[in-house]
């Protein structure tokens, strides 16, 4: 029995005895036809049984499949043809008898890789992806969404912070009872918060480097016809980025160490005792102005 997309089609194959007896295909088909016409279970459907009918059905299915897939296959072939024609056009200035043609082709491919890499980062590429973010857009999202999110996750608990401040003040005063809050307690708490910036900052660098690696892979696809050139290009660029990654992390750690080394309490954004007193005075003056106007009107 043969199973098709339209049901079962019965066939009668030659037995080993028929093969040993040199029974040819024509005689086997005639015996098959006679079997279905004479068998009470298949007599009423004999026209839909047998090898000839199976052949007809399979041919029809093959024809339908070709008809359904041919348009997409034609479109794919045309797209590949246009791509190859464009690639050939890029090398039209290279003559086979030119001894420097290999060097010129190599330089052109490397330059094209550099241009594609820059366009993907800057966002000025010829082909714009409308399905997902890519290249520079993903890096932008890391800076403006992922990094702030990592900072928000490390927000401190107010109760824990108050307890830490209290412990710091008491430990600095020791057995003495202090009148004012010591600067050392403030610096100890602030420095602890600054140190927490290290992890999300370094993680941000890791995420950006990962995105750059993906951009390198994408841009090197045009070098696919030259596997060794593609591999070497990826290796050189990736090695350079890894070197810059290390220097970037060192710079971040240095910047955090600089912030830890000196806390500028004279900065205008810092709300210390002097600034707090000044803001309080200004607020009191603003509240006093309506009362003065009201008194003047009454007189």
PDB file of N, CA and C in Angstrom, residues 104-175:
ATOM      1  N   UNK A 104      45.017  45.510  -4.886  1.00  0.00           N
ATOM      2  CA  UNK A 104      43.923  46.477  -5.006  1.00  0.00           C
ATOM      3  C   UNK A 104      42.610  45.888  -4.495  1.00  0.00           C
ATOM      4  N   UNK A 105      42.341  44.643  -4.879  1.00  0.00           N
ATOM      5  CA  UNK A 105      41.103  43.996  -4.430  1.00  0.00           C
ATOM      6  C   UNK A 105      41.093  43.834  -2.915  1.00  0.00           C
ATOM      7  N   UNK A 106      42.243  43.465  -2.366  1.00  0.00           N
ATOM      8  CA  UNK A 106      42.350  43.298  -0.912  1.00  0.00           C
ATOM      9  C   UNK A 106      42.082  44.617  -0.196  1.00  0.00           C
ATOM     10  N   UNK A 107      42.704  45.695  -0.665  1.00  0.00           N
ATOM     11  CA  UNK A 107      42.512  47.005  -0.046  1.00  0.00           C
ATOM     12  C   UNK A 107      41.068  47.467  -0.162  1.00  0.00           C
ATOM     13  N   UNK A 108      40.465  47.212  -1.314  1.00  0.00           N
ATOM     14  CA  UNK A 108      39.083  47.643  -1.508  1.00  0.00           C
ATOM     15  C   UNK A 108      38.141  46.910  -0.560  1.00  0.00           C
ATOM     16  N   UNK A 109      38.340  45.615  -0.377  1.00  0.00           N
ATOM     17  CA  UNK A 109      37.472  44.852   0.517  1.00  0.00           C
ATOM     18  C   UNK A 109      37.648  45.281   1.968  1.00  0.00           C
ATOM     19  N   UNK A 110      38.892  45.544   2.357  1.00  0.00           N
ATOM     20  CA  UNK A 110      39.140  45.990   3.734  1.00  0.00           C
ATOM     21  C   UNK A 110      38.543  47.374   3.962  1.00  0.00           C
ATOM     22  N   UNK A 111      38.694  48.260   2.972  1.00  0.00           N
ATOM     23  CA  UNK A 111      38.111  49.601   3.088  1.00  0.00           C
ATOM     24  C   UNK A 111      36.590  49.532   3.159  1.00  0.00           C
ATOM     25  N   UNK A 112      35.999  48.635   2.371  1.00  0.00           N
ATOM     26  CA  UNK A 112      34.549  48.479   2.402  1.00  0.00           C
ATOM     27  C   UNK A 112      34.092  47.964   3.761  1.00  0.00           C
ATOM     28  N   UNK A 113      34.866  47.072   4.345  1.00  0.00           N
ATOM     29  CA  UNK A 113      34.557  46.587   5.693  1.00  0.00           C
ATOM     30  C   UNK A 113      34.567  47.740   6.690  1.00  0.00           C
ATOM     31  N   UNK A 114      35.579  48.606   6.590  1.00  0.00           N
ATOM     32  CA  UNK A 114      35.674  49.748   7.507  1.00  0.00           C
ATOM     33  C   UNK A 114      34.497  50.703   7.323  1.00  0.00           C
ATOM     34  N   UNK A 115      34.113  50.941   6.066  1.00  0.00           N
ATOM     35  CA  UNK A 115      32.976  51.834   5.789  1.00  0.00           C
ATOM     36  C   UNK A 115      31.685  51.246   6.339  1.00  0.00           C
ATOM     37  N   UNK A 116      31.468  49.958   6.115  1.00  0.00           N
ATOM     38  CA  UNK A 116      30.250  49.302   6.616  1.00  0.00           C
ATOM     39  C   UNK A 116      30.202  49.330   8.139  1.00  0.00           C
ATOM     40  N   UNK A 117      31.342  49.117   8.769  1.00  0.00           N
ATOM     41  CA  UNK A 117      31.399  49.133  10.239  1.00  0.00           C
ATOM     42  C   UNK A 117      31.031  50.516  10.771  1.00  0.00           C
ATOM     43  N   UNK A 118      31.594  51.540  10.152  1.00  0.00           N
ATOM     44  CA  UNK A 118      31.307  52.910  10.593  1.00  0.00           C
ATOM     45  C   UNK A 118      29.835  53.253  10.391  1.00  0.00           C
ATOM     46  N   UNK A 119      29.275  52.845   9.250  1.00  0.00           N
ATOM     47  CA  UNK A 119      27.869  53.151   8.969  1.00  0.00           C
ATOM     48  C   UNK A 119      26.943  52.455   9.955  1.00  0.00           C
ATOM     49  N   UNK A 120      27.273  51.231  10.325  1.00  0.00           N
ATOM     50  CA  UNK A 120      26.415  50.509  11.269  1.00  0.00           C
ATOM     51  C   UNK A 120      26.461  51.135  12.664  1.00  0.00           C
ATOM     52  N   UNK A 121      27.595  51.703  13.013  1.00  0.00           N
ATOM     53  CA  UNK A 121      27.702  52.354  14.316  1.00  0.00           C
ATOM     54  C   UNK A 121      27.050  53.729  14.284  1.00  0.00           C
ATOM     55  N   UNK A 122      27.319  54.491  13.218  1.00  0.00           N
ATOM     56  CA  UNK A 122      26.789  55.849  13.117  1.00  0.00           C
ATOM     57  C   UNK A 122      25.312  55.869  12.735  1.00  0.00           C
ATOM     58  N   UNK A 123      24.819  54.774  12.137  1.00  0.00           N
ATOM     59  CA  UNK A 123      23.403  54.712  11.775  1.00  0.00           C
ATOM     60  C   UNK A 123      23.081  55.298  10.427  1.00  0.00           C
ATOM     61  N   UNK A 124      24.067  55.398   9.531  1.00  0.00           N
ATOM     62  CA  UNK A 124      23.827  55.983   8.212  1.00  0.00           C
ATOM     63  C   UNK A 124      23.957  54.944   7.108  1.00  0.00           C
ATOM     64  N   UNK A 125      23.646  53.697   7.421  1.00  0.00           N
ATOM     65  CA  UNK A 125      23.768  52.636   6.435  1.00  0.00           C
ATOM     66  C   UNK A 125      22.738  52.736   5.326  1.00  0.00           C
ATOM     67  N   UNK A 126      23.060  52.100   4.182  1.00  0.00           N
ATOM     68  CA  UNK A 126      22.138  52.120   3.042  1.00  0.00           C
ATOM     69  C   UNK A 126      20.903  51.265   3.307  1.00  0.00           C
ATOM     70  N   UNK A 127      21.069  50.183   4.037  1.00  0.00           N
ATOM     71  CA  UNK A 127      19.960  49.285   4.338  1.00  0.00           C
ATOM     72  C   UNK A 127      19.548  49.460   5.795  1.00  0.00           C
ATOM     73  N   UNK A 128      18.299  49.853   6.000  1.00  0.00           N
ATOM     74  CA  UNK A 128      17.782  50.113   7.340  1.00  0.00           C
ATOM     75  C   UNK A 128      16.922  48.936   7.773  1.00  0.00           C
ATOM     76  N   UNK A 129      17.260  48.350   8.901  1.00  0.00           N
ATOM     77  CA  UNK A 129      16.499  47.226   9.446  1.00  0.00           C
ATOM     78  C   UNK A 129      15.251  47.755  10.138  1.00  0.00           C
ATOM     79  N   UNK A 130      14.091  47.277   9.697  1.00  0.00           N
ATOM     80  CA  UNK A 130      12.824  47.725  10.281  1.00  0.00           C
ATOM     81  C   UNK A 130      12.228  46.702  11.238  1.00  0.00           C
ATOM     82  N   UNK A 131      12.932  45.590  11.453  1.00  0.00           N
ATOM     83  CA  UNK A 131      12.400  44.527  12.306  1.00  0.00           C
ATOM     84  C   UNK A 131      12.965  44.568  13.722  1.00  0.00           C
ATOM     85  N   UNK A 132      14.206  45.017  13.868  1.00  0.00           N
ATOM     86  CA  UNK A 132      14.822  45.055  15.190  1.00  0.00           C
ATOM     87  C   UNK A 132      15.944  46.079  15.208  1.00  0.00           C
ATOM     88  N   UNK A 133      16.389  46.439  16.412  1.00  0.00           N
ATOM     89  CA  UNK A 133      17.499  47.373  16.553  1.00  0.00           C
ATOM     90  C   UNK A 133      18.805  46.675  16.191  1.00  0.00           C
ATOM     91  N   UNK A 134      19.737  47.436  15.658  1.00  0.00           N
ATOM     92  CA  UNK A 134      21.015  46.849  15.284  1.00  0.00           C
ATOM     93  C   UNK A 134      22.106  47.909  15.377  1.00  0.00           C
ATOM     94  N   UNK A 135      23.348  47.445  15.533  1.00  0.00           N
ATOM     95  CA  UNK A 135      24.493  48.337  15.497  1.00  0.00           C
ATOM     96  C   UNK A 135      24.458  49.433  16.539  1.00  0.00           C
ATOM     97  N   UNK A 136      24.617  50.671  16.049  1.00  0.00           N
ATOM     98  CA  UNK A 136      24.676  51.817  16.941  1.00  0.00           C
ATOM     99  C   UNK A 136      23.420  52.018  17.758  1.00  0.00           C
ATOM    100  N   UNK A 137      22.264  51.639  17.216  1.00  0.00           N
ATOM    101  CA  UNK A 137      21.005  51.801  17.954  1.00  0.00           C
ATOM    102  C   UNK A 137      20.989  50.936  19.209  1.00  0.00           C
ATOM    103  N   UNK A 138      21.545  49.737  19.121  1.00  0.00           N
ATOM    104  CA  UNK A 138      21.601  48.860  20.293  1.00  0.00           C
ATOM    105  C   UNK A 138      22.579  49.414  21.335  1.00  0.00           C
ATOM    106  N   UNK A 139      23.671  49.994  20.874  1.00  0.00           N
ATOM    107  CA  UNK A 139      24.618  50.610  21.807  1.00  0.00           C
ATOM    108  C   UNK A 139      23.983  51.820  22.476  1.00  0.00           C
ATOM    109  N   UNK A 140      23.228  52.593  21.701  1.00  0.00           N
ATOM    110  CA  UNK A 140      22.519  53.746  22.265  1.00  0.00           C
ATOM    111  C   UNK A 140      21.550  53.310  23.351  1.00  0.00           C
ATOM    112  N   UNK A 141      20.873  52.201  23.128  1.00  0.00           N
ATOM    113  CA  UNK A 141      19.936  51.687  24.122  1.00  0.00           C
ATOM    114  C   UNK A 141      20.666  51.247  25.397  1.00  0.00           C
ATOM    115  N   UNK A 142      21.865  50.713  25.235  1.00  0.00           N
ATOM    116  CA  UNK A 142      22.648  50.328  26.415  1.00  0.00           C
ATOM    117  C   UNK A 142      22.971  51.553  27.257  1.00  0.00           C
ATOM    118  N   UNK A 143      23.386  52.639  26.594  1.00  0.00           N
ATOM    119  CA  UNK A 143      23.761  53.860  27.315  1.00  0.00           C
ATOM    120  C   UNK A 143      22.572  54.519  28.004  1.00  0.00           C
ATOM    121  N   UNK A 144      21.445  54.590  27.300  1.00  0.00           N
ATOM    122  CA  UNK A 144      20.333  55.412  27.773  1.00  0.00           C
ATOM    123  C   UNK A 144      19.203  54.624  28.437  1.00  0.00           C
ATOM    124  N   UNK A 145      19.232  53.297  28.341  1.00  0.00           N
ATOM    125  CA  UNK A 145      18.188  52.490  28.971  1.00  0.00           C
ATOM    126  C   UNK A 145      18.776  51.443  29.919  1.00  0.00           C
ATOM    127  N   UNK A 146      19.687  50.642  29.400  1.00  0.00           N
ATOM    128  CA  UNK A 146      20.215  49.544  30.216  1.00  0.00           C
ATOM    129  C   UNK A 146      21.077  50.067  31.367  1.00  0.00           C
ATOM    130  N   UNK A 147      21.991  50.994  31.079  1.00  0.00           N
ATOM    131  CA  UNK A 147      22.868  51.518  32.129  1.00  0.00           C
ATOM    132  C   UNK A 147      22.083  52.242  33.222  1.00  0.00           C
ATOM    133  N   UNK A 148      21.130  53.143  32.891  1.00  0.00           N
ATOM    134  CA  UNK A 148      20.309  53.745  33.956  1.00  0.00           C
ATOM    135  C   UNK A 148      19.525  52.712  34.747  1.00  0.00           C
ATOM    136  N   UNK A 149      19.063  51.658  34.058  1.00  0.00           N
ATOM    137  CA  UNK A 149      18.326  50.599  34.750  1.00  0.00           C
ATOM    138  C   UNK A 149      19.216  49.901  35.776  1.00  0.00           C
ATOM    139  N   UNK A 150      20.474  49.653  35.404  1.00  0.00           N
ATOM    140  CA  UNK A 150      21.408  49.022  36.339  1.00  0.00           C
ATOM    141  C   UNK A 150      21.678  49.936  37.536  1.00  0.00           C
ATOM    142  N   UNK A 151      21.692  51.241  37.304  1.00  0.00           N
ATOM    143  CA  UNK A 151      21.895  52.184  38.405  1.00  0.00           C
ATOM    144  C   UNK A 151      20.693  52.209  39.337  1.00  0.00           C
ATOM    145  N   UNK A 152      19.499  52.133  38.736  1.00  0.00           N
ATOM    146  CA  UNK A 152      18.281  52.145  39.552  1.00  0.00           C
ATOM    147  C   UNK A 152      18.221  50.902  40.434  1.00  0.00           C
ATOM    148  N   UNK A 153      18.696  49.771  39.921  1.00  0.00           N
ATOM    149  CA  UNK A 153      18.650  48.528  40.692  1.00  0.00           C
ATOM    150  C   UNK A 153      19.492  48.594  41.963  1.00  0.00           C
ATOM    151  N   UNK A 154      20.503  49.464  41.973  1.00  0.00           N
ATOM    152  CA  UNK A 154      21.376  49.537  43.139  1.00  0.00           C
ATOM    153  C   UNK A 154      20.954  50.644  44.101  1.00  0.00           C
ATOM    154  N   UNK A 155      19.714  51.131  43.985  1.00  0.00           N
ATOM    155  CA  UNK A 155      19.223  52.144  44.914  1.00  0.00           C
ATOM    156  C   UNK A 155      19.261  51.601  46.348  1.00  0.00           C
ATOM    157  N   UNK A 156      19.639  52.473  47.267  1.00  0.00           N
ATOM    158  CA  UNK A 156      19.814  52.067  48.658  1.00  0.00           C
ATOM    159  C   UNK A 156      18.491  52.122  49.407  1.00  0.00           C
ATOM    160  N   UNK A 157      18.427  51.360  50.473  1.00  0.00           N
ATOM    161  CA  UNK A 157      17.275  51.393  51.363  1.00  0.00           C
ATOM    162  C   UNK A 157      17.501  52.481  52.414  1.00  0.00           C
ATOM    163  N   UNK A 158      16.518  53.357  52.572  1.00  0.00           N
ATOM    164  CA  UNK A 158      16.679  54.509  53.466  1.00  0.00           C
ATOM    165  C   UNK A 158      16.936  54.075  54.907  1.00  0.00           C
ATOM    166  N   UNK A 159      16.250  53.047  55.362  1.00  0.00           N
ATOM    167  CA  UNK A 159      16.451  52.581  56.736  1.00  0.00           C
ATOM    168  C   UNK A 159      17.870  52.059  56.932  1.00  0.00           C
ATOM    169  N   UNK A 160      18.330  51.274  55.950  1.00  0.00           N
ATOM    170  CA  UNK A 160      19.698  50.751  56.053  1.00  0.00           C
ATOM    171  C   UNK A 160      20.719  51.881  56.024  1.00  0.00           C
ATOM    172  N   UNK A 161      20.456  52.887  55.177  1.00  0.00           N
ATOM    173  CA  UNK A 161      21.385  54.009  55.088  1.00  0.00           C
ATOM    174  C   UNK A 161      21.435  54.790  56.400  1.00  0.00           C
ATOM    175  N   UNK A 162      20.277  55.027  56.984  1.00  0.00           N
ATOM    176  CA  UNK A 162      20.245  55.739  58.271  1.00  0.00           C
ATOM    177  C   UNK A 162      20.995  54.950  59.356  1.00  0.00           C
ATOM    178  N   UNK A 163      20.829  53.643  59.341  1.00  0.00           N
ATOM    179  CA  UNK A 163      21.516  52.812  60.324  1.00  0.00           C
ATOM    180  C   UNK A 163      23.031  52.863  60.102  1.00  0.00           C
ATOM    181  N   UNK A 164      23.456  52.816  58.847  1.00  0.00           N
ATOM    182  CA  UNK A 164      24.883  52.893  58.556  1.00  0.00           C
ATOM    183  C   UNK A 164      25.462  54.242  58.982  1.00  0.00           C
ATOM    184  N   UNK A 165      24.715  55.314  58.724  1.00  0.00           N
ATOM    185  CA  UNK A 165      25.175  56.646  59.135  1.00  0.00           C
ATOM    186  C   UNK A 165      25.312  56.715  60.650  1.00  0.00           C
ATOM    187  N   UNK A 166      24.323  56.182  61.347  1.00  0.00           N
ATOM    188  CA  UNK A 166      24.355  56.197  62.811  1.00  0.00           C
ATOM    189  C   UNK A 166      25.551  55.426  63.343  1.00  0.00           C
ATOM    190  N   UNK A 167      25.796  54.248  62.781  1.00  0.00           N
ATOM    191  CA  UNK A 167      26.936  53.443  63.222  1.00  0.00           C
ATOM    192  C   UNK A 167      28.251  54.152  62.920  1.00  0.00           C
ATOM    193  N   UNK A 168      28.329  54.766  61.734  1.00  0.00           N
ATOM    194  CA  UNK A 168      29.566  55.455  61.356  1.00  0.00           C
ATOM    195  C   UNK A 168      29.864  56.602  62.309  1.00  0.00           C
ATOM    196  N   UNK A 169      28.840  57.393  62.637  1.00  0.00           N
ATOM    197  CA  UNK A 169      29.024  58.529  63.555  1.00  0.00           C
ATOM    198  C   UNK A 169      29.457  58.041  64.933  1.00  0.00           C
ATOM    199  N   UNK A 170      28.784  57.024  65.438  1.00  0.00           N
ATOM    200  CA  UNK A 170      29.108  56.511  66.775  1.00  0.00           C
ATOM    201  C   UNK A 170      30.498  55.893  66.813  1.00  0.00           C
ATOM    202  N   UNK A 171      30.874  55.191  65.766  1.00  0.00           N
ATOM    203  CA  UNK A 171      32.197  54.570  65.747  1.00  0.00           C
ATOM    204  C   UNK A 171      33.305  55.611  65.677  1.00  0.00           C
ATOM    205  N   UNK A 172      33.039  56.720  64.971  1.00  0.00           N
ATOM    206  CA  UNK A 172      34.047  57.779  64.878  1.00  0.00           C
ATOM    207  C   UNK A 172      34.187  58.519  66.206  1.00  0.00           C
ATOM    208  N   UNK A 173      33.068  58.756  66.895  1.00  0.00           N
ATOM    209  CA  UNK A 173      33.117  59.441  68.192  1.00  0.00           C
ATOM    210  C   UNK A 173      33.712  58.561  69.294  1.00  0.00           C
ATOM    211  N   UNK A 174      33.549  57.264  69.148  1.00  0.00           N
ATOM    212  CA  UNK A 174      34.086  56.365  70.157  1.00  0.00           C
ATOM    213  C   UNK A 174      33.355  56.527  71.481  1.00  0.00           C
ATOM    214  N   UNK A 175      34.131  56.723  72.567  1.00  0.00           N
ATOM    215  CA  UNK A 175      33.514  56.852  73.900  1.00  0.00           C
ATOM    216  C   UNK A 175      32.984  58.261  74.144  1.00  0.00           C
TER     217      UNK A 175
END
